Each structure stands twice: as structure tokens, then as C-alpha cells.
């Protein structure tokens, strides 16, 4: 799926969804030319080459449909309304309240998709919290401790893992009494996805909470059942912000202590952001590059067109900066093509790589480093060569992001791909290397997903020559992958879960009062 995911039926492109994460991302540049490639029967020097077809069903998102998307929420009256509501919510966040209430408010603001409006206020509130000398308010409350841990780590503050020691008993296990505390378990579960390599207690917390949440006995309100199911389905840390916002707005509406102004602002903002995305998607639709599937024979045509396009971006962003983007771009493309070529050679010679050998190549062949490289120009105002050199070396966060796309893609699509005749994927390489069953191999790869997130978490604490939007594009690409491939090939066969989600993301506004 590598190249296809980058450019083909635009709406289901991970890089697009990754960019949907942050409404602040500068508007995607729209190329003025449309790029068209030939069909998959290609004639070169009178020889006709028939290539294997990927048999993807036609995309549901046809050009006219996408161009027809429109929304009322671009009107000025909504902007004025939003402006006033934002002010009120700001007052709410800055208000005086006990620390736990403040954390819960921040959590709600973030899950409602509003974090980008209140970065400064949230940072200030969390800073104040770190400097609180008295932590009696959370020390024996699992929910408070875990929520504090999660929110602080999310904001780049390395809270020690030891805060959870006091919830263990003499035998070194989490206290059995915690099993009754569903709220605490849920918070600890979500926090446990912010662990780093070597933090055993956080790994234990993940196992403990997962097992106990699956086994909760006794009467639970429908709202708790819903929340537990949602969390077990996928942890918050792995979820796409906008998809989560839609779900959480409905959930928050039913909470007893919810803030009506916060809820109303969240709905209005969701609809307004949706109207922006509709426009961007309309622009992206003009990148008519479905034919990119028919690579490699017509690759030159496509690439030349793409180079022209990026050159336009280049002129747009690099004006007055005196350096040429083309060598970097050529290198990024060449890396992907070399990696694809290696896979093709393996396939045709019957060579079966070890998992390690496969992954070293496969993180590049999936196209993620190239996609991230391209997104650098779309997310960065002050482009600099130091960053380009850095990106070229595939820093840890980019490698993790590419690895997540590769692993989740392989878990979701490899059966179909092998059936249509494709090279071995992660699961099969591991099976061949170790003689493991498919089930064991899938567990192993799933576990690698968890491990990769730990490395990503650590990477997010490091310093980079990048600005925030590009930095977060990395975990966001990982999240997009998790979202697409959770139930199989959500990209290649997008007529089920992905379709519903994309409709609620891009087509249907939330009804307002
Ligand atoms: C792995 O593949 C090689 C080459 O096809 C084969 O000889 C070997 O038996 C396979 N190993 C397992 C465990 O299937
Ligand atoms: C649709 O998604 C559900 C999971 O939500 C899955 O069980 C089902 O098999 C999918 N159907 C198709 C046709 O992919």
C-alpha cells in the first residue's frame, strides 16, 4: 500500500488524517496542475506489460461529491459566537478550583478537541500544579494520581513512575482493593500508555488494569460500560483527536457535572473545524493521482509532475532563503524506490528476510518517512536546512511513526496482500524466522506496537530543530495508522468503519441547540 496511501483516494490518506489532527496546521497547498497517470496496461517500446492489480474497490469519495461538500459554519455570525464562547471557557480554565477539578477540566477540554485554543492556559495550569507543595490531594487517590501523571507526561513533563508505588501491596502487586475502583482503573489504564522503556511498574499497570477492566463485575451504569468499552477498544493516547472529539462530545453531554458552555463551544468549534477540512479536502481532490498505483513504469511522469508541484511549494515557502529543495526531495523519493526495489527482488528470488531485516527496509518502503518529509514543508513556517539534514537521518520519532504505520498496516492487510501476490510482511517474516504460529506471530507484532510507542514517548521528550506542528505529525501519523488498520484494511477497503468515521468527521456537522 506504500505509495498509494500517500496520494491516492485522497480522503483515506493517512497523511491527510494526520494533518486533520491539528486545526492550526497551515492550509494545505493546492497545486495548480492536476496530475494524471496512465492505466495499468502500459506500453513501453511496443512491449505490453500487464501488472498485478491490487483489486481495490473504487473509492466512495468521488470528485464531485467532495467538491459538493459545504457547511454553514463558515459564516461570520458563528465566528463571533465562537469568539465570545472561547473567552468564557478561558475564564473557566483560569478559574480557582481544587487541583483535581482543574485536571478533569483540562482533560475534558483536550478530549473535546479544544486543546489548540487554550495551549497557554493549560500549560500555565499544569505548571502551577507541578509547583504545588502539597500533594495530599492525589497521593492516595488512584484516579487523581494517574490523571496527573498522564496529563503532565502528555505535556512533555517527565513525572516519575514511582508515583504509583503506593498503590502496591507488600507482595509488590497492585492492591486487590483497586479492582473495585473503576474510575481509578480507567485512569491508570490510560496513563499506562505513556510509559517509557524499562518502566516495569507502568507495564504492570497496563496488564493489571486491562485484565480488571475486562472483568468488572457488579452493576455499572451504561455510561461507565460505554467508557470502559471505548478505552479497551483503543487507549486515548493512540486515538485521533478529531475522531475522539466527536465521540467525547456525546459522552460529555451526559456527564452530571459537565459545563454547558464548554459543551456548546466544543460543538460549534467541531463544526467550524469541519468546514475548514471540507475546503482542504476539496483542494486535495484536485491531486488526481489515482494512477500512482500503476508505478513504476510511468513513475517519471508522475514524479516530474510532483517535483513541479513541490517546486511551487518551494517557491512559496522558501522564497528568499536561497536553497533548493529538489535534491532533498529526490533523495527522499529515491530512498523509497530503493526500498521497494529491494522488496521486489526478495519476492522474485524467493528470499525470506528475517523480521529485523524486513523492518529495516519496510519502515522506508511504506512511504512514511517520505510523507513526513513532505509534511515538514506544510507544517513549518521557518524551514531550515539543519532540520532537513536531521529528517534525512530518520530520527527516532520518525522511525517510530513509520514503524507504527508499517506494523499496523501489516497486521491489518497482509492476508489480502499475500493472497493477491505480494512480498512477505512482518507477521510472515517472523513466522518463517522462528517457526511460530500465525497467532503467536501476531501477538509478537502487536507487542512491538506497544514497544514502539514507548520509544516514541521517550522521543517526544527530546529536543529537535523542529516546531511543534511537525513534531506532533509524527505520533499523529502513528495514530492515523492505528485508526485505519484496527479492523483490517480500512484504507484499501474503506467501506465500513473508516467510512462512518470520515462521514462524521467531514460531512455531518453536530446539531446545535
Ligand atoms: C523459511 O523459509 C525457508 C525458505 O523458503 C524455508 O526453507 C524454511 O523452511 C522456512 N522456515 C519455516 C520455519 O517455515
Ligand atoms: C466491518 O467492521 C466490523 C468491525 O467494526 C467487522 O467486524 C466487519 O467484518 C467489517 N465488515 C467488512 C465488510 O469489512
Coordinates of C-alpha atoms and ligand atoms in Angstrom, one line a residue:
X1 CA 0.0 0.0 0.0
X2 CA 3.0 2.2 0.4
X3 CA 2.8 4.8 -2.2
X4 CA -0.9 4.5 -2.6
X5 CA -1.5 5.6 0.9
X6 CA 0.3 8.8 0.3
X7 CA -1.5 10.2 -2.6
X8 CA -4.4 8.0 -3.7
X9 CA -8.0 8.4 -3.0
X10 CA -7.1 11.4 -1.0
X11 CA -9.7 11.1 1.7
X12 CA -8.3 7.9 3.0
X13 CA -4.7 9.1 3.1
X14 CA -3.0 8.8 6.4
X15 CA -1.0 12.0 5.9
X16 CA -4.3 13.9 5.4
X17 CA -5.7 12.5 8.6
X18 CA -2.5 13.2 10.4
X19 CA -2.9 16.8 9.3
X20 CA -6.5 16.8 10.5
X21 CA -5.1 16.4 13.9
X22 CA -4.2 20.0 14.3
X23 CA -6.6 22.6 13.1
X24 CA -3.7 25.0 13.3
X25 CA -1.8 23.3 10.6
X26 CA -1.4 25.8 7.7
X27 CA -3.8 25.2 4.9
X28 CA -2.6 22.5 2.6
X29 CA -1.1 23.9 -0.5
X30 CA -3.1 23.2 -3.6
X31 CA -1.1 22.5 -6.7
X32 CA -2.4 24.3 -9.7
X33 CA -1.9 21.4 -12.1
X34 CA -3.7 18.2 -11.9
X35 CA -1.5 15.1 -12.3
X36 CA -2.8 12.2 -14.3
X37 CA -1.1 8.9 -15.0
X38 CA -1.9 6.2 -17.5
X39 CA -3.8 3.0 -16.9
X40 CA -2.2 -0.2 -15.6
X41 CA -1.7 -1.7 -19.0
X42 CA 1.5 0.1 -20.1
X43 CA 3.1 0.0 -23.4
X44 CA 6.9 0.6 -23.5
X45 CA 8.7 0.3 -26.8
X46 CA 5.9 -1.9 -28.2
X47 CA 6.0 -4.4 -25.3
X48 CA 2.9 -4.6 -23.3
X49 CA 3.3 -5.3 -19.6
X50 CA 0.4 -6.3 -17.5
X51 CA 0.9 -5.7 -13.9
X52 CA -0.7 -7.4 -10.9
X53 CA -3.7 -5.4 -9.8
X54 CA -4.3 -4.5 -6.1
X55 CA -8.1 -5.1 -6.7
X56 CA -9.0 -2.2 -4.5
X57 CA -12.7 -1.3 -4.8
X58 CA -13.5 2.1 -6.3
X59 CA -13.3 4.9 -3.8
X60 CA -16.6 6.1 -2.4
X61 CA -15.3 9.7 -2.3
X62 CA -15.8 10.8 -5.9
X63 CA -14.6 14.1 -7.0
X64 CA -18.0 15.7 -7.4
X65 CA -19.1 14.5 -4.1
X66 CA -16.1 16.0 -2.4
X67 CA -16.5 19.3 -4.2
X68 CA -20.1 19.4 -3.2
X69 CA -19.3 19.4 0.5
X70 CA -20.4 22.6 2.1
X71 CA -21.1 24.0 5.5
X72 CA -22.9 26.9 7.1
X73 CA -20.2 27.2 9.7
X74 CA -18.1 29.5 7.6
X75 CA -20.5 32.3 8.3
X76 CA -19.3 35.3 10.3
X77 CA -22.0 35.1 12.9
X78 CA -20.6 31.7 14.0
X79 CA -17.1 33.2 14.3
X80 CA -18.4 35.9 16.5
X81 CA -20.3 33.4 18.7
X82 CA -17.2 31.2 18.9
X83 CA -15.1 34.2 19.9
X84 CA -17.3 35.0 22.8
X85 CA -17.6 31.4 24.0
X86 CA -13.9 31.0 23.8
X87 CA -13.5 33.9 26.2
X88 CA -15.9 32.4 28.7
X89 CA -14.1 29.0 28.5
X90 CA -10.8 30.7 29.1
X91 CA -12.2 32.3 32.2
X92 CA -13.3 28.8 33.3
X93 CA -9.9 27.3 32.9
X94 CA -8.2 30.2 34.6
X95 CA -10.7 30.0 37.5
X96 CA -9.8 28.9 41.0
X97 CA -10.7 25.3 41.9
X98 CA -9.2 22.3 43.6
X99 CA -6.4 20.6 41.7
X100 CA -8.4 17.5 40.7
X101 CA -11.3 19.5 39.4
X102 CA -8.7 21.5 37.3
X103 CA -7.2 18.4 35.9
X104 CA -10.6 17.0 35.0
X105 CA -11.5 20.2 33.3
X106 CA -8.2 20.2 31.3
X107 CA -8.8 16.6 30.3
X108 CA -12.3 17.4 29.1
X109 CA -11.1 20.4 27.1
X110 CA -8.5 18.2 25.4
X111 CA -10.8 15.3 24.7
X112 CA -13.4 17.7 23.3
X113 CA -10.8 18.7 20.7
X114 CA -10.3 22.2 22.1
X115 CA -6.7 22.0 23.3
X116 CA -5.4 24.1 20.4
X117 CA -7.4 27.1 21.7
X118 CA -6.0 27.0 25.2
X119 CA -2.4 25.9 25.0
X120 CA -1.2 28.8 27.1
X121 CA -3.9 28.4 29.8
X122 CA -3.4 24.7 30.0
X123 CA 0.4 25.0 30.3
X124 CA 0.1 27.6 33.0
X125 CA -2.4 25.5 35.0
X126 CA -0.1 22.4 34.8
X127 CA 2.9 24.4 35.7
X128 CA 1.1 25.7 38.8
X129 CA 0.2 22.2 39.7
X130 CA 3.8 20.9 39.5
X131 CA 4.8 23.7 41.9
X132 CA 2.1 22.7 44.4
X133 CA 4.0 21.6 47.5
X134 CA 1.1 19.7 49.0
X135 CA 0.2 16.6 47.0
X136 CA -2.1 15.1 49.6
X137 CA -5.0 15.7 47.2
X138 CA -3.8 12.9 45.0
X139 CA -1.4 10.7 47.0
X140 CA -4.0 8.0 47.9
X141 CA -6.4 8.7 45.0
X142 CA -5.6 6.4 42.1
X143 CA -7.7 8.4 39.6
X144 CA -6.1 11.7 40.6
X145 CA -2.6 10.3 40.6
X146 CA -3.0 8.7 37.2
X147 CA -4.7 11.6 35.6
X148 CA -2.0 14.0 36.9
X149 CA 0.7 11.6 35.6
X150 CA -0.9 11.3 32.1
X151 CA -1.6 15.0 31.6
X152 CA 1.9 16.0 32.7
X153 CA 3.6 13.5 30.5
X154 CA 1.4 14.4 27.6
X155 CA 2.7 17.9 28.1
X156 CA 6.3 16.9 28.0
X157 CA 6.9 16.8 31.8
X158 CA 8.7 13.7 32.9
X159 CA 6.7 12.7 36.0
X160 CA 8.5 9.8 37.8
X161 CA 6.9 6.4 37.5
X162 CA 7.3 5.9 41.3
X163 CA 4.1 7.9 42.0
X164 CA 2.3 4.5 41.6
X165 CA 4.4 2.6 44.2
X166 CA 2.0 3.5 47.0
X167 CA -0.8 1.6 45.2
X168 CA 1.0 -1.7 45.5
X169 CA 0.8 -4.1 48.4
X170 CA 3.6 -5.8 50.4
X171 CA 3.9 -8.5 47.7
X172 CA 4.7 -6.0 45.1
X173 CA 1.4 -6.3 43.2
X174 CA -1.3 -3.7 42.7
X175 CA -3.7 -3.8 45.6
X176 CA -6.7 -6.0 45.0
X177 CA -8.9 -3.3 46.6
X178 CA -8.3 -1.2 43.5
X179 CA -10.3 -3.6 41.4
X180 CA -13.5 -2.0 42.8
X181 CA -12.3 1.4 41.8
X182 CA -13.4 1.6 38.1
X183 CA -12.7 5.3 37.7
X184 CA -9.2 4.7 39.1
X185 CA -8.6 1.7 36.9
X186 CA -9.7 3.6 33.8
X187 CA -7.3 6.5 34.6
X188 CA -4.4 4.2 35.4
X189 CA -5.1 2.3 32.2
X190 CA -4.9 5.5 30.1
X191 CA -1.8 6.6 32.0
X192 CA -0.1 3.3 31.3
X193 CA 0.2 4.1 27.6
X194 CA 2.6 6.9 28.5
X195 CA 5.3 4.6 29.8
X196 CA 8.9 4.5 28.7
X197 CA 11.3 1.7 28.1
X198 CA 12.3 -0.1 31.3
X199 CA 9.4 1.3 33.4
X200 CA 8.2 -2.1 34.7
X201 CA 5.6 -0.6 37.0
X202 CA 3.9 1.1 34.1
X203 CA 3.9 -2.2 32.1
X204 CA 2.4 -4.0 35.1
X205 CA -0.2 -1.3 35.5
X206 CA -1.2 -1.8 31.8
X207 CA -1.6 -5.5 32.3
X208 CA -3.4 -5.1 35.7
X209 CA -5.9 -2.5 34.5
X210 CA -6.6 -4.2 31.2
X211 CA -7.4 -7.5 32.9
X212 CA -9.5 -5.9 35.5
X213 CA -11.4 -3.6 33.2
X214 CA -12.3 -6.6 31.1
X215 CA -13.6 -8.4 34.1
X216 CA -15.5 -5.8 36.0
X217 CA -18.3 -7.4 38.0
X218 CA -21.4 -5.8 39.6
X219 CA -23.7 -3.2 38.3
X220 CA -22.2 -0.5 36.2
X221 CA -24.1 2.4 34.7
X222 CA -24.5 2.4 30.9
X223 CA -22.2 5.4 30.8
X224 CA -19.4 3.6 32.6
X225 CA -19.8 0.5 30.4
X226 CA -19.5 2.7 27.4
X227 CA -16.4 4.4 28.7
X228 CA -14.7 1.1 29.6
X229 CA -15.5 -0.4 26.2
X230 CA -14.2 2.6 24.4
X231 CA -10.9 2.6 26.4
X232 CA -10.3 -1.1 25.9
X233 CA -11.1 -0.8 22.2
X234 CA -8.2 1.7 22.0
X235 CA -6.4 3.8 24.5
X236 CA -6.7 7.6 24.4
X237 CA -3.0 8.1 23.6
X238 CA -3.4 6.2 20.4
X239 CA -6.6 7.9 19.2
X240 CA -7.0 10.6 16.6
X241 CA -8.0 13.9 18.3
X242 CA -10.9 14.8 15.9
X243 CA -12.4 11.3 16.0
X244 CA -12.2 11.2 19.7
X245 CA -13.7 14.7 19.9
X246 CA -16.8 13.5 18.1
X247 CA -17.2 10.6 20.5
X248 CA -16.4 12.6 23.6
X249 CA -18.8 15.4 22.8
X250 CA -21.6 12.9 23.0
X251 CA -20.2 11.3 26.2
X252 CA -19.6 14.6 27.9
X253 CA -23.1 15.8 27.2
X254 CA -24.3 13.1 29.6
X255 CA -22.0 13.8 32.4
X256 CA -23.6 15.2 35.5
X257 CA -21.0 17.8 36.2
X258 CA -20.5 18.9 32.7
X259 CA -20.1 22.6 31.8
X260 CA -22.8 23.7 29.3
X261 CA -20.7 26.5 27.9
X262 CA -17.7 24.2 27.3
X263 CA -20.0 21.6 25.6
X264 CA -21.6 24.2 23.3
X265 CA -18.2 25.7 22.4
X266 CA -16.9 22.2 21.6
X267 CA -19.8 21.5 19.3
X268 CA -19.6 24.8 17.5
X269 CA -15.8 24.5 17.2
X270 CA -16.1 21.0 15.8
X271 CA -18.4 22.2 13.1
X272 CA -16.2 25.1 12.2
X273 CA -13.1 23.0 12.0
X274 CA -15.1 20.6 9.9
X275 CA -15.9 23.4 7.4
X276 CA -12.1 24.1 7.1
X277 CA -11.4 20.5 6.5
X278 CA -14.1 20.3 3.8
X279 CA -12.3 23.1 1.9
X280 CA -8.9 21.5 2.3
X281 CA -10.2 18.1 1.1
X282 CA -11.8 19.8 -1.9
X283 CA -8.3 21.2 -2.7
X284 CA -6.6 17.9 -2.2
X285 CA -9.1 16.3 -4.5
X286 CA -7.5 18.1 -7.4
X287 CA -4.5 16.0 -6.9
X288 CA -5.9 13.4 -9.2
X289 CA -3.2 10.8 -8.8
X290 CA -5.1 7.6 -8.6
X291 CA -2.8 6.4 -11.3
X292 CA 0.2 6.4 -8.9
X293 CA -0.8 2.7 -8.3
X294 CA 0.5 2.0 -11.7
X295 CA 4.1 2.7 -10.8
X296 CA 6.8 2.1 -11.6
X297 CA 6.7 2.4 -15.4
X298 CA 5.2 5.8 -15.6
X299 CA 6.9 6.9 -12.4
X300 CA 8.9 9.5 -14.2
X301 CA 5.9 11.3 -15.4
X302 CA 4.3 11.3 -12.0
X303 CA 7.4 12.3 -10.2
X304 CA 8.2 15.1 -12.6
X305 CA 4.7 16.5 -12.0
X306 CA 5.2 16.1 -8.3
X307 CA 8.6 17.7 -8.5
X308 CA 7.0 20.7 -10.2
X309 CA 4.3 20.8 -7.6
X310 CA 6.8 20.8 -4.8
X311 CA 8.9 23.3 -6.6
X312 CA 5.9 25.5 -6.4
X313 CA 5.6 24.9 -2.7
X314 CA 9.3 25.5 -2.6
X315 CA 9.0 28.9 -4.2
X316 CA 6.1 29.6 -1.9
X317 CA 7.9 28.7 1.3
X318 CA 11.5 29.1 0.5
X319 CA 11.3 32.5 -1.1
X320 CA 14.4 34.5 -0.3
X321 CA 16.0 31.6 1.5
X322 CA 18.3 30.6 -1.2
X323 CA 18.3 26.9 -1.1
X324 CA 16.9 24.3 -3.4
X325 CA 14.5 21.7 -2.2
X326 CA 14.9 19.3 -5.1
X327 CA 18.0 17.4 -4.0
X328 CA 16.3 16.6 -0.7
X329 CA 13.1 15.6 -2.4
X330 CA 14.9 13.4 -4.9
X331 CA 16.8 11.7 -2.1
X332 CA 13.6 11.0 -0.2
X333 CA 11.9 9.5 -3.2
X334 CA 15.0 7.6 -4.2
X335 CA 15.1 6.0 -0.7
X336 CA 11.5 4.8 -1.0
X337 CA 12.0 3.4 -4.5
X338 CA 15.2 1.6 -3.5
X339 CA 13.4 0.0 -0.6
X340 CA 10.5 -1.1 -2.9
X341 CA 13.0 -2.5 -5.3
X342 CA 14.6 -4.5 -2.6
X343 CA 11.2 -6.0 -1.7
X344 CA 10.6 -6.8 -5.3
X345 CA 14.0 -8.6 -5.5
X346 CA 13.3 -10.6 -2.4
X347 CA 9.9 -11.5 -3.8
X348 CA 11.1 -12.6 -7.1
X349 CA 14.1 -14.5 -5.8
X350 CA 12.0 -16.3 -3.1
X351 CA 14.3 -14.8 -0.4
X352 CA 12.7 -14.7 3.0
X353 CA 14.2 -11.9 5.2
X354 CA 14.3 -12.1 8.9
X355 CA 11.9 -9.8 10.7
X356 CA 14.7 -7.3 11.6
X357 CA 16.0 -7.3 8.0
X358 CA 12.5 -6.8 6.7
X359 CA 11.6 -4.0 9.1
X360 CA 14.8 -2.0 8.4
X361 CA 13.7 -1.8 4.8
X362 CA 9.9 -1.8 5.4
X363 CA 9.8 1.4 7.5
X364 CA 11.1 3.2 4.4
X365 CA 9.1 1.3 1.7
X366 CA 5.8 2.1 3.4
X367 CA 6.5 5.7 2.4
X368 CA 6.1 7.2 5.9
X369 CA 9.5 8.9 6.0
X370 CA 8.7 10.5 2.7
X371 CA 5.2 11.5 3.8
X372 CA 6.7 13.1 7.0
X373 CA 9.4 14.8 5.0
X374 CA 6.7 16.3 2.7
X375 CA 4.6 17.3 5.8
X376 CA 7.6 19.2 7.1
X377 CA 7.0 21.8 4.4
X378 CA 3.3 22.0 5.1
X379 CA 3.7 22.4 8.9
X380 CA 6.7 24.6 9.2
X381 CA 7.0 28.3 8.8
X382 CA 10.7 28.7 9.2
X383 CA 12.2 25.9 7.1
X384 CA 15.8 25.3 7.7
X385 CA 18.5 23.1 6.3
X386 CA 19.6 21.8 9.7
X387 CA 16.1 20.3 10.1
X388 CA 16.2 18.8 6.5
X389 CA 19.5 17.1 7.3
X390 CA 18.1 15.8 10.5
X391 CA 15.0 14.4 8.9
X392 CA 17.1 12.7 6.3
X393 CA 18.8 10.7 9.1
X394 CA 15.4 9.4 10.2
X395 CA 15.3 10.4 13.8
X396 CA 13.8 8.1 16.4
X397 CA 10.3 9.8 16.4
X398 CA 10.1 9.5 12.6
X399 CA 11.3 5.9 12.7
X400 CA 8.7 5.1 15.3
X401 CA 6.0 6.7 13.4
X402 CA 7.0 4.9 10.2
X403 CA 7.2 1.6 12.2
X404 CA 3.7 2.1 13.6
X405 CA 2.3 2.6 10.1
X406 CA 4.2 -0.4 8.9
X407 CA 3.3 -2.8 11.7
X408 CA -0.4 -1.8 11.9
X409 CA -0.7 -2.0 8.2
X410 CA 0.9 -5.4 8.1
X411 CA -1.4 -6.6 10.8
X412 CA -4.4 -5.2 9.0
X413 CA -3.7 -6.0 5.4
X414 CA -1.2 -8.7 5.0
X415 CA -3.6 -11.6 4.4
X416 CA -5.2 -9.8 1.5
X417 CA -1.9 -8.7 0.1
X418 CA -0.3 -12.1 0.2
X419 CA -3.4 -13.6 -1.4
X420 CA -3.0 -11.2 -4.4
X421 CA 0.7 -12.0 -4.5
X422 CA 2.9 -9.7 -2.5
X423 CA 6.1 -10.0 -0.6
X424 CA 6.1 -11.4 3.0
X425 CA 5.0 -8.9 5.6
X426 CA 6.1 -8.6 9.3
X427 CA 3.9 -11.5 10.5
X428 CA 5.1 -13.9 7.9
X429 CA 8.7 -12.9 8.3
X430 CA 8.5 -13.6 12.0
X431 CA 6.7 -17.0 11.3
X432 CA 9.4 -18.0 8.9
X433 CA 12.2 -16.9 11.1
X434 CA 11.0 -18.5 14.3
X435 CA 8.6 -21.2 13.1
X436 CA 5.9 -19.6 15.3
X437 CA 2.2 -20.0 14.5
X438 CA 0.3 -17.0 13.0
X439 CA -1.4 -16.3 16.3
X440 CA 1.9 -16.1 18.2
X441 CA 3.4 -14.0 15.4
X442 CA 0.5 -11.6 15.5
X443 CA 0.9 -11.3 19.3
X444 CA 4.5 -10.6 18.8
X445 CA 3.9 -7.8 16.3
X446 CA 1.2 -6.4 18.5
X447 CA 3.6 -6.2 21.3
X448 CA 6.1 -4.4 19.0
X449 CA 3.4 -1.8 18.5
X450 CA 3.4 -1.2 22.3
X451 CA 7.2 -1.1 22.4
X452 CA 7.3 1.3 19.5
X453 CA 5.0 3.7 21.4
X454 CA 7.3 3.6 24.4
X455 CA 10.2 4.7 22.2
X456 CA 8.0 7.4 20.7
X457 CA 7.0 8.6 24.1
X458 CA 10.7 9.0 25.0
X459 CA 11.4 10.7 21.7
X460 CA 8.8 13.3 22.4
X461 CA 10.8 14.5 25.5
X462 CA 13.9 15.2 23.4
X463 CA 14.8 18.5 21.7
X464 CA 14.6 18.9 17.9
X465 CA 15.3 21.5 15.3
X466 CA 11.5 21.3 14.5
X467 CA 8.5 23.2 15.6
X468 CA 5.5 21.7 17.4
X469 CA 3.2 21.0 14.4
X470 CA 5.8 18.9 12.7
X471 CA 6.8 17.2 15.9
X472 CA 3.2 16.1 16.6
X473 CA 2.7 15.0 13.0
X474 CA 4.9 12.0 14.0
X475 CA 2.7 10.5 16.7
X476 CA -0.3 11.6 14.7
X477 CA 0.8 9.5 11.7
X478 CA 1.0 6.6 14.1
X479 CA -2.5 7.3 15.4
X480 CA -3.8 7.5 11.9
X481 CA -2.4 4.1 11.1
X482 CA -3.9 2.6 14.3
X483 CA -7.2 4.1 13.4
X484 CA -7.2 2.8 9.8
X485 CA -6.0 -0.7 10.4
X486 CA -7.6 -1.5 13.6
X487 CA -10.3 -3.6 11.9
X488 CA -8.4 -4.8 8.9
X489 CA -7.7 -2.9 5.7
X490 CA -9.6 0.4 6.5
X491 CA -7.6 2.0 3.7
X492 CA -7.9 -0.4 0.8
X493 CA -11.5 -1.5 1.7
X494 CA -12.8 1.7 3.3
X495 CA -16.5 0.9 3.2
X496 CA -17.1 0.2 6.8
X497 CA -15.7 1.7 9.9
X498 CA -13.5 4.3 8.2
X499 CA -16.3 5.4 6.0
X500 CA -18.6 6.1 9.0
X501 CA -15.8 7.9 10.8
X502 CA -14.9 10.0 7.8
X503 CA -18.5 10.9 7.3
X504 CA -18.9 12.2 10.8
X505 CA -15.5 13.9 10.5
X506 CA -16.0 15.6 7.2
X507 CA -19.6 15.6 6.2
X508 CA -22.1 15.7 9.1
X509 CA -22.0 18.7 11.5
X510 CA -23.1 18.2 15.1
X511 CA -26.6 19.6 15.5
X512 CA -26.6 22.7 17.8
X513 CA -29.4 23.8 20.1
Ligands
LIG1 C1 11.5 -20.3 5.9 O1 11.7 -20.2 4.5 C2 12.7 -21.0 4.0 C3 12.9 -20.7 2.5 O2 11.7 -20.8 1.9 C4 12.3 -22.5 4.2 O3 13.4 -23.3 3.7 C5 12.1 -22.7 5.7 O4 11.7 -24.0 6.0 C6 11.1 -21.7 6.3 N1 11.1 -21.8 7.7 C7 9.9 -22.1 8.4 C8 10.0 -22.2 9.8 O5 8.9 -22.2 7.8
LIG2 C1 -16.9 -4.0 9.3 O1 -16.3 -3.7 10.6 C2 -16.6 -4.6 11.6 C3 -15.9 -4.1 12.9 O2 -16.4 -2.9 13.2 C4 -16.1 -6.0 11.2 O3 -16.4 -7.0 12.2 C5 -16.7 -6.4 9.9 O4 -16.1 -7.7 9.5 C6 -16.4 -5.4 8.8 N1 -17.0 -5.7 7.6 C7 -16.4 -5.7 6.4 C8 -17.2 -6.0 5.2 O5 -15.2 -5.4 6.3

